[in-house]
Amino acid sequence: MRLSRRSVLAGSVAAAGAAAVARAAPASNAPRFSLGYAPHEGSFASRGDRLEQIAYAADQGFTAWEDNEAAGRPVAEQTAMARALQQRGMTMGVFVASMPRWGDFRPQLGGGDDTDREAFLSDIRASIEVAKRLDAKWATVVPGFLDRRIPADIQTARIVDTMRRAAEIVEPHGLTLVMEPLNTLVNHPGVFLQTIPQGFAVARGVNSPAVKILADLYHEQIQAGNLINTLDACWNEIGYIQFGDNPGRNEPGTGEINYRNIVRRLRAKRYAGVIGMEHGNSVEGRAGEERLVAAYRAIDAA
């Protein structure tokens, strides 16, 4: 009988126990990447289910993993994913702690209704146990939509106040909330947080290690460009980074962003965090998965 990666993984975890899993040396068939690039479920869809994709990613040399939807998964699935990552010596990247209701254009955390702010803070409280199960250090938040009836400066102040309250909730647990600026020109019209410098202003106002910026370079390229200078200027408030080329939001090398130069800059800054692969594959199937790995080998060699 031929065993799947999932069967082998489950058997080893059961036999060794959680403590042994945590100490296990990561198995790999390829050199490990020098930076913490993090695929996600779907990056290697042809290789099997989520746990099999984690195993395959580790075999290709990836050292981190992302799962935006992790908070909504059953506890058993969260636990199984955490164990798989521990066994392979992989770091858990972001999961989403609070995301807008896109169709309703809410919440408006800078608006005049405290209901939105309280619901947001309830999401933050719920994220703590998820983070503990996943051994996650970062959780994504998007601070809602603009209220076009209220001056932007007033909204900024209210969002700073809300994020301070959120920081007080998560800071004792070692969790960092990373605020994600999103582009309004292609994907998310009407959102409040639109650029990394705007996120910098909010993070500085919050003044807590528990609130930083998620610098998604796909969104920033569309909205403002000037990526390297922006990273340099806002570096002290950037807690997490995501890649994705533009146009198309696929792997590096498929668009206009010079990710080799970005990698050189991150390496010069001794960035040791996770870099989420927040994009799709430009080619379907196994050929696309192989192309994905090759694209990251190319930029990692910069």
Coordinates of C-alpha atoms in Angstrom, one line a residue:
M1 CA 0.0 0.0 0.0
R2 CA 1.4 3.4 -0.9
L3 CA 1.2 5.9 1.9
S4 CA 0.3 9.6 1.3
R5 CA 2.3 12.4 2.9
R6 CA -0.6 13.0 5.2
S7 CA -0.6 9.4 6.4
V8 CA 3.1 9.5 7.1
L9 CA 2.8 12.8 8.9
A10 CA -0.1 11.7 11.1
G11 CA 1.7 8.5 12.1
S12 CA 4.8 10.3 13.1
V13 CA 3.0 12.8 15.2
A14 CA 1.0 10.1 17.0
A15 CA 4.1 8.1 17.7
A16 CA 6.4 10.8 18.8
G17 CA 4.0 13.0 20.7
A18 CA 3.8 16.8 20.7
A19 CA 7.1 17.4 22.5
A20 CA 9.1 15.2 20.1
V21 CA 7.4 16.9 17.2
A22 CA 8.5 20.3 18.4
R23 CA 12.1 19.0 18.5
A24 CA 12.1 17.2 15.2
A25 CA 14.5 18.3 12.5
P26 CA 12.7 19.5 9.4
A27 CA 12.7 17.2 6.5
S28 CA 13.7 18.8 3.2
N29 CA 14.6 17.6 -0.3
A30 CA 15.9 21.0 -1.4
P31 CA 18.0 23.8 0.1
R32 CA 16.0 26.1 2.4
F33 CA 15.2 29.5 1.2
S34 CA 17.2 32.3 2.8
L35 CA 14.1 34.4 3.6
G36 CA 10.8 33.3 5.2
Y37 CA 8.6 33.0 2.1
A38 CA 5.2 31.6 3.1
P39 CA 3.0 29.7 0.7
H40 CA -0.7 29.1 1.5
E41 CA -3.3 26.5 0.8
G42 CA -3.7 26.4 -3.0
S43 CA -0.1 27.3 -3.8
F44 CA 0.5 23.6 -4.4
A45 CA -3.0 22.4 -4.9
S46 CA -2.1 19.4 -7.0
R47 CA -0.1 17.9 -4.1
G48 CA -3.1 17.0 -1.9
D49 CA -4.8 18.5 1.1
R50 CA -3.6 21.2 3.4
L51 CA -1.2 19.0 5.3
E52 CA 0.2 17.4 2.2
Q53 CA 0.8 20.9 0.7
I54 CA 2.6 21.9 3.9
A55 CA 4.8 18.8 3.6
Y56 CA 5.5 19.5 -0.1
A57 CA 6.3 23.2 0.6
A58 CA 8.8 22.1 3.3
D59 CA 10.4 19.7 0.9
Q60 CA 10.9 22.6 -1.5
G61 CA 12.8 24.6 1.1
F62 CA 10.0 26.9 2.3
T63 CA 10.2 27.8 6.0
A64 CA 6.9 29.5 6.7
W65 CA 3.2 29.2 5.9
E66 CA 0.1 31.5 5.8
D67 CA -3.5 30.8 6.3
N68 CA -5.9 33.8 6.1
E69 CA -8.9 31.6 6.8
A70 CA -7.4 29.7 9.8
A71 CA -9.7 31.4 12.4
G72 CA -12.7 30.0 10.7
R73 CA -11.5 26.4 10.6
P74 CA -12.5 23.8 13.1
V75 CA -10.2 23.6 16.1
A76 CA -9.1 20.1 15.1
E77 CA -7.9 21.4 11.7
Q78 CA -6.1 24.3 13.4
T79 CA -4.3 21.9 15.7
A80 CA -3.3 19.5 12.9
M81 CA -1.9 22.4 10.9
A82 CA 0.1 23.7 13.9
R83 CA 1.6 20.2 14.5
A84 CA 2.5 19.8 10.8
L85 CA 4.3 23.1 10.9
Q86 CA 6.1 22.2 14.1
Q87 CA 7.3 18.9 12.7
R88 CA 8.8 20.6 9.6
G89 CA 10.3 23.5 11.6
M90 CA 8.1 26.0 9.8
T91 CA 6.8 29.4 11.1
M92 CA 3.2 30.2 11.1
G93 CA 2.5 33.5 9.3
V94 CA -0.6 35.6 9.5
F95 CA -4.2 34.6 9.8
V96 CA -7.1 37.1 9.6
A97 CA -8.3 38.4 12.9
S98 CA -10.8 40.9 11.5
M99 CA -11.9 41.6 7.9
P100 CA -14.5 44.0 6.5
R101 CA -17.9 42.9 5.3
W102 CA -17.1 43.8 1.7
G103 CA -20.7 43.8 0.4
D104 CA -21.9 46.1 3.2
F105 CA -19.0 48.5 3.1
R106 CA -18.6 48.1 6.9
P107 CA -17.2 48.4 9.5
Q108 CA -16.4 52.1 9.6
L109 CA -14.1 52.2 12.5
G110 CA -13.6 55.9 12.1
G111 CA -17.3 56.6 11.9
G112 CA -19.8 57.8 14.5
D113 CA -21.2 54.4 15.5
D114 CA -19.5 52.6 18.4
T115 CA -21.2 49.3 17.3
D116 CA -18.6 48.8 14.6
R117 CA -15.7 49.4 16.9
E118 CA -17.1 47.0 19.6
A119 CA -17.6 44.3 17.0
F120 CA -14.1 44.8 15.8
L121 CA -12.7 44.4 19.3
S122 CA -14.8 41.3 19.8
D123 CA -13.0 39.8 16.7
I124 CA -9.7 40.7 18.3
R125 CA -10.5 39.0 21.6
A126 CA -11.6 35.8 19.7
S127 CA -8.3 35.8 17.8
I128 CA -6.2 35.2 20.9
E129 CA -7.1 31.5 21.3
V130 CA -6.7 30.9 17.6
A131 CA -3.2 32.4 17.7
K132 CA -2.3 30.2 20.7
R133 CA -3.4 27.0 18.9
L134 CA -1.5 28.0 15.8
D135 CA 1.6 29.3 17.6
A136 CA 1.0 32.5 15.5
K137 CA 2.6 35.8 16.3
W138 CA 0.8 38.0 13.7
A139 CA -2.8 38.5 12.8
T140 CA -4.2 40.6 10.0
V141 CA -6.7 43.4 10.5
V142 CA -8.2 45.8 8.0
P143 CA -9.6 48.9 9.7
G144 CA -12.8 49.1 7.6
F145 CA -14.1 51.7 5.2
L146 CA -14.2 55.5 4.9
D147 CA -17.2 57.4 6.2
R148 CA -17.4 60.1 3.6
R149 CA -19.5 62.3 5.9
I150 CA -16.7 62.7 8.5
P151 CA -13.3 64.5 8.0
A152 CA -10.5 62.0 7.4
D153 CA -8.4 63.4 10.3
I154 CA -11.3 62.7 12.8
Q155 CA -11.5 59.2 11.4
T156 CA -7.8 58.7 11.8
A157 CA -7.9 59.7 15.4
R158 CA -10.8 57.3 16.1
I159 CA -9.0 54.5 14.4
V160 CA -5.9 55.2 16.5
D161 CA -8.0 55.0 19.6
T162 CA -9.6 51.7 18.5
M163 CA -6.3 50.2 17.7
R164 CA -4.9 51.2 21.1
R165 CA -7.7 49.3 22.7
A166 CA -7.0 46.4 20.5
A167 CA -3.3 46.5 21.4
E168 CA -4.2 46.4 25.1
I169 CA -6.1 43.2 24.4
V170 CA -3.4 41.3 22.5
E171 CA -0.2 42.6 23.9
P172 CA -0.1 40.4 27.0
H173 CA -0.4 37.4 24.7
G174 CA 2.5 38.2 22.4
L175 CA 0.3 38.7 19.4
T176 CA 0.9 41.5 16.9
L177 CA -1.9 43.0 14.9
V178 CA -0.7 44.0 11.4
M179 CA -2.9 46.5 9.7
E180 CA -3.1 45.9 5.9
P181 CA -3.4 48.9 3.5
L182 CA -5.4 47.9 0.4
N183 CA -5.5 49.5 -3.0
T184 CA -8.7 51.3 -4.0
L185 CA -7.9 51.4 -7.8
V186 CA -8.4 47.7 -8.6
N187 CA -9.6 45.6 -5.7
H188 CA -11.1 47.5 -2.7
P189 CA -12.7 50.9 -3.4
G190 CA -13.7 52.8 -0.4
V191 CA -11.4 51.3 2.2
F192 CA -9.9 53.6 4.9
L193 CA -6.3 52.4 5.0
Q194 CA -4.9 52.8 1.5
T195 CA -1.1 53.2 1.7
I196 CA 1.8 52.1 3.9
P197 CA 2.6 55.7 4.9
Q198 CA -1.0 56.1 6.1
G199 CA -0.6 52.9 8.1
F200 CA 2.7 54.4 9.5
A201 CA 0.8 57.4 10.8
V202 CA -1.8 55.1 12.6
A203 CA 0.9 52.8 14.0
R204 CA 2.9 55.8 15.3
G205 CA -0.2 57.1 16.9
V206 CA -1.0 53.8 18.6
N207 CA 2.6 53.6 19.8
S208 CA 2.5 49.9 20.7
P209 CA 4.6 46.9 19.6
A210 CA 1.3 45.0 19.3
V211 CA 0.2 47.1 16.3
K212 CA 2.2 47.3 13.1
I213 CA 1.8 47.5 9.4
L214 CA 1.4 44.6 6.9
A215 CA 3.2 45.8 3.9
D216 CA 1.5 44.0 1.0
L217 CA 3.6 45.2 -2.0
Y218 CA 1.0 44.3 -4.6
H219 CA -1.4 46.7 -3.1
E220 CA 1.2 49.4 -2.5
Q221 CA 2.5 49.2 -6.1
I222 CA -1.0 49.8 -7.4
Q223 CA -1.9 52.6 -5.0
A224 CA 1.4 54.5 -4.7
G225 CA 4.5 52.7 -6.0
N226 CA 7.9 54.0 -4.7
L227 CA 8.3 50.7 -2.9
I228 CA 11.9 50.7 -1.7
N229 CA 11.8 54.3 -0.4
T230 CA 8.5 53.6 1.3
L231 CA 9.8 50.5 3.0
D232 CA 12.8 52.5 4.2
A233 CA 10.8 55.4 5.5
C234 CA 8.2 53.3 7.3
W235 CA 10.5 50.4 8.3
N236 CA 10.2 50.8 12.1
E237 CA 6.4 50.3 11.9
I238 CA 6.4 47.4 9.4
G239 CA 5.8 44.1 11.1
Y240 CA 5.0 41.8 8.2
I241 CA 5.5 41.7 4.4
Q242 CA 3.6 40.1 1.5
F243 CA 4.6 39.7 -2.1
G244 CA 2.5 39.6 -5.2
D245 CA 3.3 41.0 -8.7
N246 CA 1.3 43.6 -10.6
P247 CA -0.7 43.3 -12.8
G248 CA -2.3 40.0 -12.2
R249 CA -1.4 39.3 -8.5
N250 CA 0.7 36.3 -9.3
E251 CA 4.3 35.1 -8.6
P252 CA 7.3 37.4 -8.8
G253 CA 8.5 37.8 -12.4
T254 CA 5.0 38.0 -13.9
G255 CA 4.6 41.8 -13.6
E256 CA 6.3 45.1 -13.1
I257 CA 7.8 44.8 -9.6
N258 CA 11.5 44.2 -9.4
Y259 CA 11.4 41.6 -6.5
R260 CA 15.1 40.8 -6.9
N261 CA 15.8 44.4 -5.7
I262 CA 13.2 44.2 -3.0
V263 CA 14.9 41.0 -1.7
R264 CA 18.3 42.7 -1.8
R265 CA 16.9 45.5 0.3
L266 CA 15.2 43.2 2.8
R267 CA 18.4 41.2 3.2
A268 CA 20.4 44.4 3.7
K269 CA 18.0 45.3 6.5
R270 CA 18.4 41.8 7.9
Y271 CA 14.7 41.2 7.8
A272 CA 14.1 37.9 9.6
G273 CA 10.3 37.8 9.5
V274 CA 7.8 36.1 7.3
I275 CA 7.1 37.1 3.7
G276 CA 3.6 36.0 2.7
M277 CA 3.1 34.7 -0.9
E278 CA -0.2 36.6 -1.1
H279 CA -0.9 35.8 -4.8
G280 CA -2.0 33.1 -7.2
N281 CA -0.1 31.0 -9.7
S282 CA 0.1 32.4 -13.3
V283 CA -0.1 28.9 -14.7
E284 CA -2.5 26.2 -13.6
G285 CA -1.5 22.7 -12.3
R286 CA 1.9 21.3 -11.5
A287 CA 3.6 23.3 -14.2
G288 CA 2.5 26.4 -12.4
E289 CA 3.6 25.1 -9.1
E290 CA 7.1 24.3 -10.5
R291 CA 7.1 27.8 -12.0
L292 CA 6.2 29.3 -8.6
V293 CA 9.1 27.5 -6.8
A294 CA 11.5 28.6 -9.6
A295 CA 10.3 32.2 -9.3
Y296 CA 11.2 32.3 -5.6
R297 CA 14.5 30.6 -6.3
A298 CA 15.3 33.3 -8.7
I299 CA 14.6 36.2 -6.4
D300 CA 16.1 34.5 -3.4
A301 CA 19.4 34.3 -5.3
A302 CA 19.6 38.0 -5.6

